[in-house]
Amino acid sequence: DTAVSQTPKYLVTQMGNDKSIKCEQNLGHDTMYWYKQDSKKFLKIMFSYNNKELIINETVPNRFSPKSPDKAHLNLHINSLELGDSAVYFCASSQGQGRNQPQHFGDGTRLSIL
Amino acid sequence: AQSVTQLDSQVPVFEEAPVELRCNYSSSVSVYLFWYVQYPNQGLQLLLKYLSGSTLVKGINGFEAEFNKSQTSFHLRKPSVHISDTAEYFCAVSDRGLMNTGFQKLVFGTGTRLLVSP
């Protein structure tokens, strides 16, 4: 019944490891996003996909690679994790083009780098 | 480019008191404005949005906001808060693009934590 679901909810790992976060939405939306929320709660867009195509790619290190196998899924793979990657990562979705659309957020993945 | 300023990082208030959370934005083009709420350990939920028309918009949970173009503000208000309103509140802006075409890129403020105590 969950609209936007992310897995895992918590991720604790060591520096240098590679990890993935998965996101799925069942709202029928065709645009999906990844955000990073830092320890001060500041929320910043990382990527956005529309119908599996990358449309927003902010200045994010190449270690971060999003993948959208279909319009209902958007995954985030992170290589060579660093301490500064510790944050909460949110997936969101919205319907179509149009800058007036509300976004629907998942509950976040809390990534902690040891 | 757009930017959003939420000057108050934290607003403590007693239950049943009124509250106003301030939001000012900067943009060289027309914008859409949003307020989102984040409860502990959850994602963001849309409270309300201003797209066009009446400058006073009503949202969920008794919240409302007023768009003031001359002051570039979009302050959020509630006449009587509940304990359950304790949360982080984010103001966000998106430029309108050409006739609302193109993809949305939301710019968020730094958030205001509303702390409601009995």
Tab-separated table of C-alpha atoms in Angstrom:
chain	number	residue	atom	x	y	z
A	1	ASP	CA	0.000	0.000	0.000
A	2	THR	CA	3.068	2.254	0.430
A	3	ALA	CA	3.287	4.840	-2.355
A	4	VAL	CA	7.071	5.347	-2.483
A	5	SER	CA	9.131	2.679	-0.795
A	6	GLN	CA	12.874	2.589	-0.243
A	7	THR	CA	15.093	-0.252	0.862
A	8	PRO	CA	16.944	-0.546	3.069
A	9	LYS	CA	15.716	1.840	5.725
A	10	TYR	CA	19.084	1.787	7.500
A	11	LEU	CA	22.494	1.111	6.017
A	12	VAL	CA	25.648	0.978	8.138
A	13	THR	CA	28.850	0.200	6.309
A	14	GLN	CA	32.555	0.931	6.199
A	15	MET	CA	34.483	3.431	4.140
A	16	GLY	CA	35.469	2.150	0.739
A	17	ASN	CA	32.541	-0.238	0.371
A	18	ASP	CA	30.010	-0.161	-2.476
A	19	LYS	CA	26.296	-0.100	-1.664
A	20	SER	CA	22.935	0.269	-3.394
A	21	ILE	CA	19.619	1.772	-2.366
A	22	LYS	CA	16.424	0.783	-4.124
A	23	CYS	CA	13.283	2.802	-4.705
A	24	GLU	CA	9.911	1.805	-6.071
A	25	GLN	CA	6.718	3.792	-6.514
A	26	ASN	CA	3.233	2.464	-7.177
A	27	LEU	CA	1.599	5.797	-7.942
A	28	GLY	CA	1.913	5.474	-11.707
A	29	HIS	CA	4.225	8.492	-11.811
A	30	ASP	CA	6.797	8.812	-14.537
A	31	THR	CA	9.309	11.134	-12.866
A	32	MET	CA	11.513	10.066	-9.961
A	33	TYR	CA	14.146	11.829	-7.883
A	34	TRP	CA	16.980	11.226	-5.465
A	35	TYR	CA	17.670	13.747	-2.702
A	36	LYS	CA	20.378	13.915	-0.061
A	37	GLN	CA	19.525	15.318	3.381
A	38	ASP	CA	22.553	16.170	5.469
A	39	SER	CA	22.901	16.251	9.246
A	40	LYS	CA	21.536	19.809	9.340
A	41	LYS	CA	18.408	18.655	7.524
A	42	PHE	CA	19.341	20.509	4.327
A	43	LEU	CA	17.705	18.751	1.380
A	44	LYS	CA	19.326	18.850	-2.049
A	45	ILE	CA	18.369	17.271	-5.361
A	46	MET	CA	20.882	14.808	-6.761
A	47	PHE	CA	19.212	13.219	-9.782
A	48	SER	CA	15.905	13.077	-11.583
A	49	TYR	CA	14.618	10.622	-14.162
A	50	ASN	CA	11.610	10.827	-16.446
A	51	ASN	CA	10.503	7.604	-18.135
A	52	LYS	CA	13.908	6.044	-17.474
A	53	GLU	CA	15.817	9.005	-18.890
A	54	LEU	CA	18.130	11.181	-16.827
A	55	ILE	CA	16.872	14.770	-16.798
A	56	ILE	CA	18.554	16.324	-13.769
A	57	ASN	CA	22.120	15.559	-12.757
A	58	GLU	CA	23.435	17.918	-10.142
A	59	THR	CA	27.106	18.227	-9.253
A	60	VAL	CA	27.328	14.838	-7.632
A	61	PRO	CA	30.572	12.787	-7.529
A	62	ASN	CA	30.882	10.104	-10.190
A	63	ARG	CA	30.844	7.528	-7.409
A	64	PHE	CA	27.066	7.969	-7.370
A	65	SER	CA	25.307	6.235	-10.249
A	66	PRO	CA	21.526	6.162	-10.565
A	67	LYS	CA	19.749	3.533	-12.619
A	68	SER	CA	16.131	3.407	-13.690
A	69	PRO	CA	15.140	-0.003	-15.087
A	70	ASP	CA	11.577	1.200	-15.624
A	71	LYS	CA	9.570	4.264	-14.714
A	72	ALA	CA	8.454	2.770	-11.394
A	73	HIS	CA	11.975	2.127	-10.115
A	74	LEU	CA	14.988	4.278	-9.470
A	75	ASN	CA	18.017	2.811	-7.758
A	76	LEU	CA	21.139	4.526	-6.464
A	77	HIS	CA	24.521	2.814	-6.426
A	78	ILE	CA	27.399	4.358	-4.523
A	79	ASN	CA	30.988	3.241	-5.050
A	80	SER	CA	33.893	3.698	-2.655
A	81	LEU	CA	31.830	5.169	0.161
A	82	GLU	CA	33.328	8.102	2.048
A	83	LEU	CA	32.591	9.561	5.475
A	84	GLY	CA	30.906	12.560	3.864
A	85	ASP	CA	28.335	10.284	2.242
A	86	SER	CA	26.696	9.768	5.623
A	87	ALA	CA	23.228	11.257	5.233
A	88	VAL	CA	19.596	10.384	4.701
A	89	TYR	CA	18.786	9.676	1.054
A	90	PHE	CA	15.228	10.258	-0.077
A	91	CYS	CA	13.526	8.991	-3.174
A	92	ALA	CA	10.540	10.913	-4.537
A	93	SER	CA	8.199	10.777	-7.492
A	94	SER	CA	5.835	13.091	-9.341
A	95	GLN	CA	3.541	12.924	-12.315
A	96	GLY	CA	4.869	13.957	-15.653
A	97	GLN	CA	6.240	17.210	-16.800
A	98	GLY	CA	5.072	20.446	-15.298
A	99	ARG	CA	6.790	22.334	-12.560
A	100	ASN	CA	3.653	22.623	-10.450
A	101	GLN	CA	3.433	18.951	-9.556
A	102	PRO	CA	3.771	17.924	-5.912
A	103	GLN	CA	6.402	15.331	-5.124
A	104	HIS	CA	5.743	12.216	-3.063
A	105	PHE	CA	8.605	11.101	-0.835
A	106	GLY	CA	9.714	7.791	0.562
A	107	ASP	CA	10.674	7.452	4.224
A	108	GLY	CA	14.389	7.700	3.509
A	109	THR	CA	17.469	5.512	3.791
A	110	ARG	CA	19.781	6.417	6.665
A	111	LEU	CA	23.326	5.759	5.511
A	112	SER	CA	26.073	5.726	8.129
A	113	ILE	CA	29.702	5.312	7.142
A	114	LEU	CA	32.051	3.980	9.801
B	1	ALA	CA	18.464	30.390	-9.988
B	2	GLN	CA	16.133	30.315	-7.030
B	3	SER	CA	16.881	30.319	-3.333
B	4	VAL	CA	14.755	29.965	-0.212
B	5	THR	CA	15.411	31.413	3.216
B	6	GLN	CA	13.791	30.130	6.366
B	7	LEU	CA	15.188	32.426	9.008
B	8	ASP	CA	13.887	30.507	12.011
B	9	SER	CA	15.645	27.210	12.553
B	10	GLN	CA	13.413	26.398	15.505
B	11	VAL	CA	10.073	27.762	16.721
B	12	PRO	CA	8.860	26.681	20.170
B	13	VAL	CA	5.197	27.213	20.880
B	14	PHE	CA	2.586	26.072	23.390
B	15	GLU	CA	-0.292	23.863	22.408
B	16	GLU	CA	-3.360	25.751	21.094
B	17	ALA	CA	-1.300	28.880	20.411
B	18	PRO	CA	-1.064	30.338	16.901
B	19	VAL	CA	2.123	29.957	14.914
B	20	GLU	CA	3.746	31.496	11.858
B	21	LEU	CA	6.728	29.949	10.081
B	22	ARG	CA	8.502	32.368	7.793
B	23	CYS	CA	9.688	31.725	4.267
B	24	ASN	CA	11.260	34.175	1.846
B	25	TYR	CA	12.387	33.304	-1.640
B	26	SER	CA	14.564	34.834	-4.311
B	27	SER	CA	13.983	34.365	-8.021
B	28	SER	CA	14.336	36.339	-11.224
B	29	VAL	CA	11.349	34.503	-12.734
B	30	SER	CA	7.858	33.558	-11.611
B	31	VAL	CA	7.681	30.643	-9.249
B	32	TYR	CA	5.522	27.951	-7.735
B	33	LEU	CA	5.757	27.659	-3.954
B	34	PHE	CA	5.336	24.664	-1.677
B	35	TRP	CA	5.363	23.804	1.995
B	36	TYR	CA	6.313	20.287	3.020
B	37	VAL	CA	6.275	18.705	6.499
B	38	GLN	CA	8.635	16.022	7.743
B	39	TYR	CA	7.674	14.026	10.834
B	40	PRO	CA	10.468	12.203	12.688
B	41	ASN	CA	11.953	9.331	10.703
B	42	GLN	CA	9.624	9.918	7.793
B	43	GLY	CA	9.761	11.431	4.340
B	44	LEU	CA	8.321	14.776	3.373
B	45	GLN	CA	4.591	15.282	2.845
B	46	LEU	CA	3.018	18.112	0.930
B	47	LEU	CA	1.154	20.548	3.191
B	48	LEU	CA	0.072	23.043	0.561
B	49	LYS	CA	1.129	24.769	-2.623
B	50	TYR	CA	0.684	28.092	-4.358
B	51	LEU	CA	0.329	27.858	-8.109
B	52	SER	CA	-1.768	30.857	-9.093
B	53	GLY	CA	-4.946	32.704	-8.207
B	54	SER	CA	-5.848	33.517	-4.621
B	55	THR	CA	-2.794	34.401	-2.605
B	56	LEU	CA	-4.174	32.653	0.482
B	57	VAL	CA	-3.915	28.903	0.142
B	58	LYS	CA	-5.242	26.322	2.532
B	59	GLY	CA	-3.612	22.987	3.122
B	60	ILE	CA	-3.976	19.893	5.221
B	61	ASN	CA	-4.120	19.772	9.019
B	62	GLY	CA	-5.476	23.318	9.311
B	63	PHE	CA	-2.423	25.042	7.850
B	64	GLU	CA	-2.588	27.968	5.458
B	65	ALA	CA	-0.042	30.168	3.730
B	66	GLU	CA	-0.110	33.536	2.073
B	67	PHE	CA	1.841	34.417	-1.030
B	68	ASN	CA	3.131	37.972	-1.037
B	69	LYS	CA	4.811	38.803	-4.315
B	70	SER	CA	6.055	42.248	-3.308
B	71	GLN	CA	7.759	40.861	-0.216
B	72	THR	CA	8.714	37.586	-1.941
B	73	SER	CA	7.325	35.695	1.013
B	74	PHE	CA	5.215	32.620	1.576
B	75	HIS	CA	4.670	32.376	5.327
B	76	LEU	CA	2.921	29.375	6.839
B	77	ARG	CA	0.352	29.830	9.601
B	78	LYS	CA	-1.884	27.839	11.854
B	79	PRO	CA	-4.322	29.467	14.301
B	80	SER	CA	-4.056	26.741	16.947
B	81	VAL	CA	-1.351	24.097	17.008
B	82	HIS	CA	-1.431	20.581	18.430
B	83	ILE	CA	1.302	18.469	19.942
B	84	SER	CA	1.109	16.330	16.810
B	85	ASP	CA	2.235	19.305	14.689
B	86	THR	CA	5.750	18.924	16.103
B	87	ALA	CA	7.842	18.344	12.995
B	88	GLU	CA	10.271	19.915	10.533
B	89	TYR	CA	8.698	22.240	7.985
B	90	PHE	CA	10.303	22.964	4.626
B	91	CYS	CA	9.493	25.735	2.192
B	92	ALA	CA	10.370	25.001	-1.438
B	93	VAL	CA	10.306	26.853	-4.742
B	94	SER	CA	10.236	25.828	-8.382
B	95	ASP	CA	10.469	28.198	-11.308
B	96	ARG	CA	7.487	28.123	-13.660
B	97	GLY	CA	9.409	27.532	-16.851
B	98	LEU	CA	7.830	28.441	-20.147
B	99	MET	CA	4.084	27.922	-19.666
B	100	ASN	CA	4.747	25.290	-16.995
B	101	THR	CA	6.745	23.088	-19.356
B	102	GLY	CA	9.909	21.294	-18.484
B	103	PHE	CA	10.809	19.337	-15.423
B	104	GLN	CA	10.570	20.447	-11.860
B	105	LYS	CA	13.675	21.161	-9.856
B	106	LEU	CA	12.670	21.994	-6.303
B	107	VAL	CA	14.913	24.193	-4.209
B	108	PHE	CA	14.347	23.762	-0.483
B	109	GLY	CA	14.925	26.028	2.454
B	110	THR	CA	16.895	24.788	5.439
B	111	GLY	CA	13.766	23.918	7.362
B	112	THR	CA	12.118	25.148	10.559
B	113	ARG	CA	11.598	22.808	13.466
B	114	LEU	CA	8.243	23.441	15.134
B	115	LEU	CA	8.252	22.299	18.754
B	116	VAL	CA	4.828	22.207	20.369
B	117	SER	CA	4.711	21.696	24.101
B	118	PRO	CA	1.748	21.217	26.458
